[in-house]
Short mmCIF file of C-alpha atoms in Angstrom, two decimals:
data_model
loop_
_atom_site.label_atom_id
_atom_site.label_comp_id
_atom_site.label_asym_id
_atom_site.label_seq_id
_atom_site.Cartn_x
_atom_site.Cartn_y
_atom_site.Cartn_z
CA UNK A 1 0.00 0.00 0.00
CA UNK A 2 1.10 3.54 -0.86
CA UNK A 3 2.27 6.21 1.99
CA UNK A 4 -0.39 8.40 0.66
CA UNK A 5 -3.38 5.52 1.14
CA UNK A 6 -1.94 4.64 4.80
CA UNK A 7 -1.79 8.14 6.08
CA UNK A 8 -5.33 8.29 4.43
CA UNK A 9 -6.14 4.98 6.19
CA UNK A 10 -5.07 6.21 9.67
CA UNK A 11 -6.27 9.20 9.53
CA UNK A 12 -9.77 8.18 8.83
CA UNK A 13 -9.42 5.15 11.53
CA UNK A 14 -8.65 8.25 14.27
CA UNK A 15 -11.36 10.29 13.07
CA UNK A 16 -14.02 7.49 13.09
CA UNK A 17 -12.27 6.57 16.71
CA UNK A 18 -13.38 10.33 17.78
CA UNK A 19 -16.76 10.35 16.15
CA UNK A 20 -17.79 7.24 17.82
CA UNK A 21 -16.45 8.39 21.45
CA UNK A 22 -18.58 11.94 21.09
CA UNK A 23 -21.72 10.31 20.95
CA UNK A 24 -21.65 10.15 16.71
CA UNK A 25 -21.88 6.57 16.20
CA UNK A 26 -24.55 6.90 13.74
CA UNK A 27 -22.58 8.96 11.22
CA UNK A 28 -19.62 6.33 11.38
CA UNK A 29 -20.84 4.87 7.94
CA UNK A 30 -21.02 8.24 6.14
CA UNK A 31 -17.37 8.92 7.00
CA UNK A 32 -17.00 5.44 5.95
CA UNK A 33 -18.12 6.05 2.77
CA UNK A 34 -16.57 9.68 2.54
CA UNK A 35 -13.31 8.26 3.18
CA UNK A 36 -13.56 5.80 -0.08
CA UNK A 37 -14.45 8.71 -2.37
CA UNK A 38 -11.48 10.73 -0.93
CA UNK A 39 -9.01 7.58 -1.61
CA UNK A 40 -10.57 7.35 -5.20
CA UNK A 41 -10.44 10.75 -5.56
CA UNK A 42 -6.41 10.46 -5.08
CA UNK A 43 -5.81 7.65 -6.85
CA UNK A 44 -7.24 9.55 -9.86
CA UNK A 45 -5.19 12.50 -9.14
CA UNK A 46 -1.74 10.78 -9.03
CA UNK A 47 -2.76 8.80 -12.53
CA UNK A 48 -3.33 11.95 -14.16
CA UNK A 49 -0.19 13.89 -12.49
CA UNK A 50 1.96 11.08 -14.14
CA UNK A 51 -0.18 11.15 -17.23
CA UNK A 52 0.94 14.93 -17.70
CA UNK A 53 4.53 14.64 -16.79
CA UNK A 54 4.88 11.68 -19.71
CA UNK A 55 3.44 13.87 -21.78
CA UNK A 56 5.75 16.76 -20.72
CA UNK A 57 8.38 13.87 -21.83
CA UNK A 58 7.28 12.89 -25.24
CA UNK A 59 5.21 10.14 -23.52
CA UNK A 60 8.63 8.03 -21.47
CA UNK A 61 8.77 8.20 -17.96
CA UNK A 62 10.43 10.29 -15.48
CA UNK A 63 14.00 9.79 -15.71
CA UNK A 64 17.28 12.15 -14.94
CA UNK A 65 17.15 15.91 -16.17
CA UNK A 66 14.57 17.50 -18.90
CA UNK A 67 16.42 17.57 -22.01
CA UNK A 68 16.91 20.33 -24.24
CA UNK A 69 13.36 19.38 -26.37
CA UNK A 70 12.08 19.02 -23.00
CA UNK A 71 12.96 22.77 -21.39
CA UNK A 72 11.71 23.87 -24.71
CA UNK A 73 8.68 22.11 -24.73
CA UNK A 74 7.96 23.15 -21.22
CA UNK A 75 8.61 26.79 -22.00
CA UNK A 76 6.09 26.69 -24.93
CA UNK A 77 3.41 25.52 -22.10
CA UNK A 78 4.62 28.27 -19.68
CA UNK A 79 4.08 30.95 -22.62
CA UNK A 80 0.13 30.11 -23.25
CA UNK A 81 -2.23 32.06 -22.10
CA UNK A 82 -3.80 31.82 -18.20
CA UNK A 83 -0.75 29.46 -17.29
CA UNK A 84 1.10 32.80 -15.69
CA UNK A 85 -1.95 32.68 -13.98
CA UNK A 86 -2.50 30.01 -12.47
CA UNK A 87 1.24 29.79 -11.54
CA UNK A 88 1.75 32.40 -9.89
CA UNK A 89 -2.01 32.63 -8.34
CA UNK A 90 -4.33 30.19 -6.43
CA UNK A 91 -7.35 29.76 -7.73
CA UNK A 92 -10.56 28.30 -6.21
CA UNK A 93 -13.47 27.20 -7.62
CA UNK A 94 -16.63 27.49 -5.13
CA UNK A 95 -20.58 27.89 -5.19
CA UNK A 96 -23.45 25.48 -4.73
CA UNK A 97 -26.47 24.61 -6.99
CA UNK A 98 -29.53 25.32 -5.37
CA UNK A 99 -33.07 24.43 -6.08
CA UNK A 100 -36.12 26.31 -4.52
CA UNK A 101 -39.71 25.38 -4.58
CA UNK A 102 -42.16 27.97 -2.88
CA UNK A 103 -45.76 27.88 -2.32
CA UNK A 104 -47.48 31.05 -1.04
CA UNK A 105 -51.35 31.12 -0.36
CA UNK A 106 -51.38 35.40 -1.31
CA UNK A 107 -50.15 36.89 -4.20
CA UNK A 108 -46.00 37.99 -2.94
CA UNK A 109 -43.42 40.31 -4.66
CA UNK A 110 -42.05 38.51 -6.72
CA UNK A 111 -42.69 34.86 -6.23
CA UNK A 112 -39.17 33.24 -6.77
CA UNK A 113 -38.36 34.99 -3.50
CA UNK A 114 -40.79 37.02 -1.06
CA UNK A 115 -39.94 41.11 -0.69
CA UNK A 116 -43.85 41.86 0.03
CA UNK A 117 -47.52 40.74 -0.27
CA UNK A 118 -49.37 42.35 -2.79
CA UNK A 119 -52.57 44.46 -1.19
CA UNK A 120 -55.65 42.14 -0.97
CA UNK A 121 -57.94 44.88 -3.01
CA UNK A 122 -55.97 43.37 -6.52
CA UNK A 123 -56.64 39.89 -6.31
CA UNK A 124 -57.49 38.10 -2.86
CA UNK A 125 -56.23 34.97 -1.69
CA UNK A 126 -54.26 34.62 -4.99
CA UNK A 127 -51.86 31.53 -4.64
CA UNK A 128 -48.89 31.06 -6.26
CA UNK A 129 -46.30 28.12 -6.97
CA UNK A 130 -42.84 28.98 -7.92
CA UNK A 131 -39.95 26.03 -8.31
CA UNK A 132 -36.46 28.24 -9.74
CA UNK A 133 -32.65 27.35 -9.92
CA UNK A 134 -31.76 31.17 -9.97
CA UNK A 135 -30.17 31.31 -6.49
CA UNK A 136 -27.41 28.69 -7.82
CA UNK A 137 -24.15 30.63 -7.47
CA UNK A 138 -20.57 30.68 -9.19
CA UNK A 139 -17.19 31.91 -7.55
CA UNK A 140 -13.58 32.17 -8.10
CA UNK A 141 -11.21 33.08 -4.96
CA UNK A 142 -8.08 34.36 -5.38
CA UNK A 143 -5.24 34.44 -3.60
CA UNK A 144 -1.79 36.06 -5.11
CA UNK A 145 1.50 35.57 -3.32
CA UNK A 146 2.02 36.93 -0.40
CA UNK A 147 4.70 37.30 2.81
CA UNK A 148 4.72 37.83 6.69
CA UNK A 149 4.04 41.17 6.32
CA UNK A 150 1.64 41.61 2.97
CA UNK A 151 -0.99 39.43 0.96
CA UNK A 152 -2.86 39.72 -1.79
CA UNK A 153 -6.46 38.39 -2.77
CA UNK A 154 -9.47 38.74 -5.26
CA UNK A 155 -13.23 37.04 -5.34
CA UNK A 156 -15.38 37.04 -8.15
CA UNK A 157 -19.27 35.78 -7.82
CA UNK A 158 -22.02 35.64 -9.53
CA UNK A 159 -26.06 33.46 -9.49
CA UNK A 160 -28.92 33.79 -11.98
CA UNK A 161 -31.57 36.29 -10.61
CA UNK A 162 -30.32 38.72 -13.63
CA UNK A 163 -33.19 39.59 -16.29
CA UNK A 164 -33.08 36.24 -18.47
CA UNK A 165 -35.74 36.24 -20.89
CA UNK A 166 -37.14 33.35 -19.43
CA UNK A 167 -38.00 31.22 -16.20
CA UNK A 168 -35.39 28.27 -17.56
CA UNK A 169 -33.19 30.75 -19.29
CA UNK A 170 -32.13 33.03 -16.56
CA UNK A 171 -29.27 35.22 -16.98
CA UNK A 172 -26.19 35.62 -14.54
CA UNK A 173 -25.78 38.72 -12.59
CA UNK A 174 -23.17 39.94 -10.79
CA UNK A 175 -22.57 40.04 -6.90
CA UNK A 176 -19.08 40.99 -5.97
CA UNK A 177 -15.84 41.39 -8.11
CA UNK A 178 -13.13 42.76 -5.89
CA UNK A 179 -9.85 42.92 -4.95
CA UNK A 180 -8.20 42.90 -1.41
CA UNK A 181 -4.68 43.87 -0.01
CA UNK A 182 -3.65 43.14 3.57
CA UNK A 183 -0.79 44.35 5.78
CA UNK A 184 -1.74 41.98 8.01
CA UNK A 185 0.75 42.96 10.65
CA UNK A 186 0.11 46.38 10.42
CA UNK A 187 -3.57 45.96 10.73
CA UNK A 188 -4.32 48.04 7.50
CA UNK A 189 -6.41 46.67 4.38
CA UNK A 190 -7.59 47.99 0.88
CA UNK A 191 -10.82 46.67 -0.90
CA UNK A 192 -11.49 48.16 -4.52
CA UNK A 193 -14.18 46.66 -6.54
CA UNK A 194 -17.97 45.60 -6.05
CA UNK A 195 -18.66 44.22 -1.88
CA UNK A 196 -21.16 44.23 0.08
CA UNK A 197 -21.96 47.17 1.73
CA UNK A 198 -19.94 48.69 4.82
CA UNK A 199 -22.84 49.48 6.75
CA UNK A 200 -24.97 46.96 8.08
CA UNK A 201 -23.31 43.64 7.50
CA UNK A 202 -25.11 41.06 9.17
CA UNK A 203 -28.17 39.29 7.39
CA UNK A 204 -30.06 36.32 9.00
CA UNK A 205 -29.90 32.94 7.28
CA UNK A 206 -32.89 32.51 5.46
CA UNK A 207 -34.01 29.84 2.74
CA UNK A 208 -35.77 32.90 1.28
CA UNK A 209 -33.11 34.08 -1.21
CA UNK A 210 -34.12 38.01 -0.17
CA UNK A 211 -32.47 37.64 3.17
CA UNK A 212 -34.82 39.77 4.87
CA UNK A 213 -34.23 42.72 2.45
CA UNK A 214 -37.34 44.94 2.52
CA UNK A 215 -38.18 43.70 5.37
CA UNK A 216 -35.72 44.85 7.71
CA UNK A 217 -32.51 44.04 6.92
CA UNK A 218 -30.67 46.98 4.95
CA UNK A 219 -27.27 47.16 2.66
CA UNK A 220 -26.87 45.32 -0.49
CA UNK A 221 -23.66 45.82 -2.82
CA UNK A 222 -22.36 48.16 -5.17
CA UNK A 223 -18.96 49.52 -6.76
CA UNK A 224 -16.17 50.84 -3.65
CA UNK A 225 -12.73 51.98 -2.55
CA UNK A 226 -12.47 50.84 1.28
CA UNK A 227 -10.16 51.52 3.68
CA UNK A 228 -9.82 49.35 7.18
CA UNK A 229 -7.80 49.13 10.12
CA UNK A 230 -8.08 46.44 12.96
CA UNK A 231 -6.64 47.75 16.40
CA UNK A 232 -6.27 45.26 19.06
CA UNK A 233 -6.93 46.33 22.51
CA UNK A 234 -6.16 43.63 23.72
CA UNK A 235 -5.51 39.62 24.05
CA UNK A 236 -9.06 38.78 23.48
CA UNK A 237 -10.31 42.20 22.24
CA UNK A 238 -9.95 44.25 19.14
CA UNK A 239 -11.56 47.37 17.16
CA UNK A 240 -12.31 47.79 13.62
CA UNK A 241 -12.56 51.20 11.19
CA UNK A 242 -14.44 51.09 7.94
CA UNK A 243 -14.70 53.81 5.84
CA UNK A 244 -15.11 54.44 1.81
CA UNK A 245 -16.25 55.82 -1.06
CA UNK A 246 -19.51 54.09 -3.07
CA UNK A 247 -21.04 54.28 -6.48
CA UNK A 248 -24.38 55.96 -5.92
CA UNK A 249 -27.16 54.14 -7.36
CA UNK A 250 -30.95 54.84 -7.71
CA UNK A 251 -32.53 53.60 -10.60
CA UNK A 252 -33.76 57.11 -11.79
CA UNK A 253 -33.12 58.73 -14.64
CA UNK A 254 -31.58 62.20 -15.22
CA UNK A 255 -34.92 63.95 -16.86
CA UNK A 256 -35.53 62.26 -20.23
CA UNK A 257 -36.08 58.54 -18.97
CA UNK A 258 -33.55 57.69 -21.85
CA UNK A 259 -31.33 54.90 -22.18
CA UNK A 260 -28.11 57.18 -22.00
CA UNK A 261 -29.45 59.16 -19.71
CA UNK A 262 -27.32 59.21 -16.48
CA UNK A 263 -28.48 58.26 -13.15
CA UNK A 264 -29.78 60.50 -10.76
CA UNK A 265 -27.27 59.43 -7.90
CA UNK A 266 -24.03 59.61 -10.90
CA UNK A 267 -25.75 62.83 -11.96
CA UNK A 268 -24.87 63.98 -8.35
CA UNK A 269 -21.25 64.41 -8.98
CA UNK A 270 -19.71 63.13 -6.26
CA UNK A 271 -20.05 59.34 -4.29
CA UNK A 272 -21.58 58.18 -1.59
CA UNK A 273 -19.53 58.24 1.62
CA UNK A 274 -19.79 55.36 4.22
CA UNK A 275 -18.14 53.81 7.56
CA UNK A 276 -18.28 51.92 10.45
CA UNK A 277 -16.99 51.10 13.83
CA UNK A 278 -16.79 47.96 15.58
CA UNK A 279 -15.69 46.28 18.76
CA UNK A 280 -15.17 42.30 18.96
CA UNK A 281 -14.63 40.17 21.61
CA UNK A 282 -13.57 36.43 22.22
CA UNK A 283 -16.24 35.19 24.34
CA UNK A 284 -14.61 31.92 25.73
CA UNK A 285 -14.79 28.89 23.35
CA UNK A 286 -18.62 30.16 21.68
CA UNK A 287 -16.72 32.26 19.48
CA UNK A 288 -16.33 36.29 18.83
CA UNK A 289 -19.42 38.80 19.63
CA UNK A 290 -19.64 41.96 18.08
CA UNK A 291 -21.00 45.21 18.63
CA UNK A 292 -21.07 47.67 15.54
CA UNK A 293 -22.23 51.33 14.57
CA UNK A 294 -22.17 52.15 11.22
CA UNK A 295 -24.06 55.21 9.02
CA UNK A 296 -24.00 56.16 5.03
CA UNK A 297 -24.60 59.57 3.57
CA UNK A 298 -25.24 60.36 -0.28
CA UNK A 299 -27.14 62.71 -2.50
CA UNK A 300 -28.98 62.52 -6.17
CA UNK A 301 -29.64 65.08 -8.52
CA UNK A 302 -33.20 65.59 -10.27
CA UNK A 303 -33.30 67.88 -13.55
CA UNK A 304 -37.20 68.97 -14.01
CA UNK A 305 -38.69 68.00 -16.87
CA UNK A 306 -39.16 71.38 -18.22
CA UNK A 307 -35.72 71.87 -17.14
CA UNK A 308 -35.99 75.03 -14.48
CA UNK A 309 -34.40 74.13 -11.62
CA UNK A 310 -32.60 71.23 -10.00
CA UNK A 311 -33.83 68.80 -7.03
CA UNK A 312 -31.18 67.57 -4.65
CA UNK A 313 -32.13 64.00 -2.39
CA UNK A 314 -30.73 63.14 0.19
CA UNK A 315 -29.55 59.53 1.11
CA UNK A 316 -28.23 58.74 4.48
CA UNK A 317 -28.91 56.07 6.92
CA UNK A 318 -27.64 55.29 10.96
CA UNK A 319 -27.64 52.02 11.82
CA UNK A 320 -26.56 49.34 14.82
CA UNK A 321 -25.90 45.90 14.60
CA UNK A 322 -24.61 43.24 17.36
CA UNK A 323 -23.69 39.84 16.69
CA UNK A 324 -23.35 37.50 20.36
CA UNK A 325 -22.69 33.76 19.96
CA UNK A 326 -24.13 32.23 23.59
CA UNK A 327 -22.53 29.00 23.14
CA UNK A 328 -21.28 27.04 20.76
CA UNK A 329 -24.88 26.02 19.44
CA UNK A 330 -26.67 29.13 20.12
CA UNK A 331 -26.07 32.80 18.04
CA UNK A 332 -28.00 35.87 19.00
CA UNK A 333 -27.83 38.40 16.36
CA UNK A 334 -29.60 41.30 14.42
CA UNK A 335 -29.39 44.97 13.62
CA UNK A 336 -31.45 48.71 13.47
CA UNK A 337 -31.52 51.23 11.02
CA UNK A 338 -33.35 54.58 10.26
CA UNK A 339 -32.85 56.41 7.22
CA UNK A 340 -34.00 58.53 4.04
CA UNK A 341 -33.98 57.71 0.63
CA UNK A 342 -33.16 53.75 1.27
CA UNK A 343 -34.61 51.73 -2.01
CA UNK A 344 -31.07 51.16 -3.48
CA UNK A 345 -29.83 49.87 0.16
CA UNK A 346 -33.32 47.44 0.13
CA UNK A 347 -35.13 49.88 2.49
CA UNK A 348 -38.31 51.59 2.61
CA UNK A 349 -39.83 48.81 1.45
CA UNK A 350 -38.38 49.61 -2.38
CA UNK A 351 -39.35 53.18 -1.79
CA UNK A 352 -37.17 55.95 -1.54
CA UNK A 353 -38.21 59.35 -2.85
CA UNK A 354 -42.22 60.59 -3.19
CA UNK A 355 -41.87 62.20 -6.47
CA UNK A 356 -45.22 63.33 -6.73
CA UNK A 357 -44.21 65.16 -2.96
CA UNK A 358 -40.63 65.73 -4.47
CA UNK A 359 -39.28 64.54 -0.92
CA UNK A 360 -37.14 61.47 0.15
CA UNK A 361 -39.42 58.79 2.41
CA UNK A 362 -37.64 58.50 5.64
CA UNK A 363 -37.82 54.84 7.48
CA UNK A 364 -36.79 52.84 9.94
CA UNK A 365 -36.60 48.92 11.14
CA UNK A 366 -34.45 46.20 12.13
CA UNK A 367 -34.45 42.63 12.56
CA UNK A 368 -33.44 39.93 14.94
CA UNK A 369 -32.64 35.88 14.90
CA UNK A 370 -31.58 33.28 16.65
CA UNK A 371 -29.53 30.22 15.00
CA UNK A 372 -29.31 26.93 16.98
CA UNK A 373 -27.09 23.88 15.72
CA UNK A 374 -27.70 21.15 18.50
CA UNK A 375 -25.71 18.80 16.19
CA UNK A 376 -23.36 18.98 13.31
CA UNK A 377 -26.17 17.39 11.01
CA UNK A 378 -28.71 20.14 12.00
CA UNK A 379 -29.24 23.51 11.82
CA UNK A 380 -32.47 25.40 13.13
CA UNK A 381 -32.96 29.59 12.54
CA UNK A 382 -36.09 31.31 13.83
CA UNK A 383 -36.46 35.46 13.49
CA UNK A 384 -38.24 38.30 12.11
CA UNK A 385 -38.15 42.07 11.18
CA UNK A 386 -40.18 45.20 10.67
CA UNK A 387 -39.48 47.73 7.67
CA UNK A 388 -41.68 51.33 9.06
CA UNK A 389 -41.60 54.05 6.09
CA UNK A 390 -43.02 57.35 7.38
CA UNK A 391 -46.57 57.42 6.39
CA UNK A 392 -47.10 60.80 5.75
CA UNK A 393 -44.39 60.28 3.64
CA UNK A 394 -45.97 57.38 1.37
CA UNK A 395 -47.36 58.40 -1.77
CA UNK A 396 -50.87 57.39 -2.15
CA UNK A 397 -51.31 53.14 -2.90
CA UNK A 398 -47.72 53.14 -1.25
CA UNK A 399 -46.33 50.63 1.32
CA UNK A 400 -46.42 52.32 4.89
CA UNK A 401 -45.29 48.69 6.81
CA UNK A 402 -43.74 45.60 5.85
CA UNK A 403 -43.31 42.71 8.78
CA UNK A 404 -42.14 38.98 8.89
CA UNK A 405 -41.31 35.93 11.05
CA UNK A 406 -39.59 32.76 9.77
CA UNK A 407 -38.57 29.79 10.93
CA UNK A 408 -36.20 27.17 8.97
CA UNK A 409 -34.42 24.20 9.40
CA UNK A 410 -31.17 22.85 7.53
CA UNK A 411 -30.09 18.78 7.25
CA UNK A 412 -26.75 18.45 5.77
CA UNK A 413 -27.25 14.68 4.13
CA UNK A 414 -23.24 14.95 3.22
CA UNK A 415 -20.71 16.94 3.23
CA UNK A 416 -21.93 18.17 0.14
CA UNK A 417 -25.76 18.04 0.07
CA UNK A 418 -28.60 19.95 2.49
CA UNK A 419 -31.89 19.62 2.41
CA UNK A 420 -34.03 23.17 3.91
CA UNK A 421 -37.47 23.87 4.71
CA UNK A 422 -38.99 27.19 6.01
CA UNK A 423 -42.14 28.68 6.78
CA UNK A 424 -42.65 32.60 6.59
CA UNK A 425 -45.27 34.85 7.24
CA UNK A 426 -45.61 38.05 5.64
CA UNK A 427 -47.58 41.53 6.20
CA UNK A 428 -47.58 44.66 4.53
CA UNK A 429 -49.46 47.28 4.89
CA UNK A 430 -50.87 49.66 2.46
CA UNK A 431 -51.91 54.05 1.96
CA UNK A 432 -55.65 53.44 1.33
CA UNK A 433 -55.27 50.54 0.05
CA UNK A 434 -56.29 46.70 1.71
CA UNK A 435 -53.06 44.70 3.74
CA UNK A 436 -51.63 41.68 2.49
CA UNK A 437 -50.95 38.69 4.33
CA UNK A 438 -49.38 35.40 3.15
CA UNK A 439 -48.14 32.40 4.38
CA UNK A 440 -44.85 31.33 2.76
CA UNK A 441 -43.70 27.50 2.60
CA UNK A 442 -40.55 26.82 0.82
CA UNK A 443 -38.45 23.80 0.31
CA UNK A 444 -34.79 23.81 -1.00
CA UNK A 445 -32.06 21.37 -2.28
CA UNK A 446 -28.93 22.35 -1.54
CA UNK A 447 -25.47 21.08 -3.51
CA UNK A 448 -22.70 22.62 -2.73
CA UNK A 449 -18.72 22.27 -4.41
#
């Protein structure tokens, strides 16, 4: 037997040893089985390895130094294109496929995923069924070379809830594309690309692919330059500054609607300015809580249609979030906001200026849940969260109040497969106009690589 298959061998024998002594006797046959696909796995592996370096030789076997056909050969392959790259980088493949199926008993925004219940004065009691693959997601992580003192890093992600033409032709859309430099002794880091926001950077796990945007939970992602520095305090406690420069992004146009029109928030002529403070702490063996304050401030520009004058909006937001792990199978988290102008950051329940009123809707919420994982197999979440716009603030048929609570549990079958189930229930209230209430069921399949 190979070195490689007895360390493999032993290695597996210990960790079944373990498993069995913590009370895990039940999942001995998994590993079991786990253990064969990783020696297969290997074997495979080391065939092809000596499969390329024959054909690195003109097909002989290893032998003594390349020869002078040889180093030429090999510097031919060095020379093609993307081989620079993945020499001198590390690059890793990552994602999951991900199937939802959703039954709701009311009529939600916009079925694939839940934002808000449509008012009961359009259609009542309108149930839907919605089964989508859009949530699957793609990523590359990249890490350059790096030293004691400096690294280097990149992600790039993307899943399928861009505007395909069709239900089973959706198109990809992007979620982050950035790169990262650390000084890691130094404390200092650099971010430049598309992240997720700096404010407000918790979200509860959720089968629901909105995360409990619109309904609570604020920040999403855009374009940034960001700029951190971690201070330790001390042995077990550290702080953290955030603070950067965003792409402001509405979704309005300039005056003229057109496609080359600019965007209000671009139109603006500056960016959107952002930061936040944190403290951490180790809280024994549960893990690290955290307390953070973070706030956002931005404006847009509004030509009239007749063109005499110029309306300014303001976008800002203060917000709090905490994050305490209890034990090792119990997290408390969740976080508040209040704010103006919020749709682009997924508040206000997808409402952020009252253009008939010409002013910006001011709102505020939050959101809270608890995540309990009484075994590695098993993963229960239960939470909820209120989005408030100001009513006077509403146009008329507007949203004034968007509320949910959820409850989900996760099986992981494998390592690589989970199985999720949640139910949700959804309210939103309405300016004039009837609530709407639904019920939410959804089931998922989970594959992950």
């Amino acid at each position: 037997m190979k070195r490689t298959d007895t360390g493999v061998a032993i290695l597996a024998a210990v960790m079944l040893a373990m498993w069995s002594g913590s009370g895990f006797g039940s999942d001995i046959e998994t590993l079991q089985r786990e253990n064969e696909e990783l020696r297969q796995r290997l074997e495979k592996l080391e065939r092809e390895l000596e499969t390329l370096r024959q054909e690195v030789r003109g097909g002989r076997p290893p032998a003594g130094e390349f020869s002078e056909a040889e180093t030429k050969r090999l510097k031919e392959l060095a020379a093609r294109p993307g081989t620079g790259i993945r020499a001198g980088l590390d690059v890793r493949l990552y994602g999951y496929v991900k199937l939802d199926a959703a039954y709701d008993d009311s009529r939600v925004s916009v079925g694939n995923f839940a934002r808000w219940v449509e008012s009961e004065s359009v259609l009542r009691d309108d149930e839907h069924f919605n089964m989508t693959v859009n949530q699957t997601r793609l990523g590359l992580e990249i890490t350059g070379p790096g030293s004691e003192t400096f690294r280097s890093g990149g992600k790039v992600e993307v899943d399928f809830y861009g505007a395909g033409a069709g239900e089973n032709r959706p198109e990809p859309m992007l979620r982050l594309a950035y790169m990262q430099l650390d000084w890691q002794k130094s404390g200092w880091q650099v971010l430049a690309g598309q992240a997720a926001d700096i404010i407000s950077p918790l979200a509860p796990t959720t089968v629901n692919y909105s995360v409990g945007w619109w309904q609570g939970n604020i920040g999403y992602r855009r374009p940034q330059l960001r700029v951190t520095k971690t201070i330790p305090v001390t042995d077990t406690v550290s702080m953290k500054c955030e603070a950067g420069i965003l792409r402001t992004i509405t979704g309005r146009k300039f005056v003229f609607k057109e496609a080359t029109d600019p965007d209000t928030g671009a139109d603006a002529g500056f960016p959107t300015v952002a930061g936040r403070w944190s403290v951490s702490a180790n809280v024994s063996d549960a893990g690290t809580a955290t307390l953070g304050v973070s706030a956002h401030y931005g404006q847009e520009e509004q030509h009239r249609a007749d063109l005499s004058g110029v309306l300014e909006y303001d976008t800002w937001s203060a917000n709090v979030d905490l994050r305490v792990p209890i034990t090792r199978w119990l997290l408390v988290q969740g976080e508040v906001f209040i704010g103006e102008d919020l749709d682009s950051y997924l508040g206000g329940i997808g409402q952020g200026v009252n253009l008939t009123a010409e002013a910006e809707i001011q709102s505020w919420g939050g959101w809270g849940a608890l995540t309990l994982t009484p075994h590695l197999a098993w993963q229960f979440n239960l939470g909820g969260g209120l989005d408030n716009p100001r009513n006077p603030d509403v146009p008329n048929a507007g949203r004034t109040a968007n509320w949910f609570v959820f409850g989900n549990v996760f099986y992981t079958l494998t390592s690589d497969l989970q199985l999720a189930f949640e139910v949700m229930h959804l309210r939103t209230t309405y300016r004039n106009l009837a609530d709407g209430a639904a019920w939410r069921q959804q089931l998922a399949l989970i594959y992950k690589f």
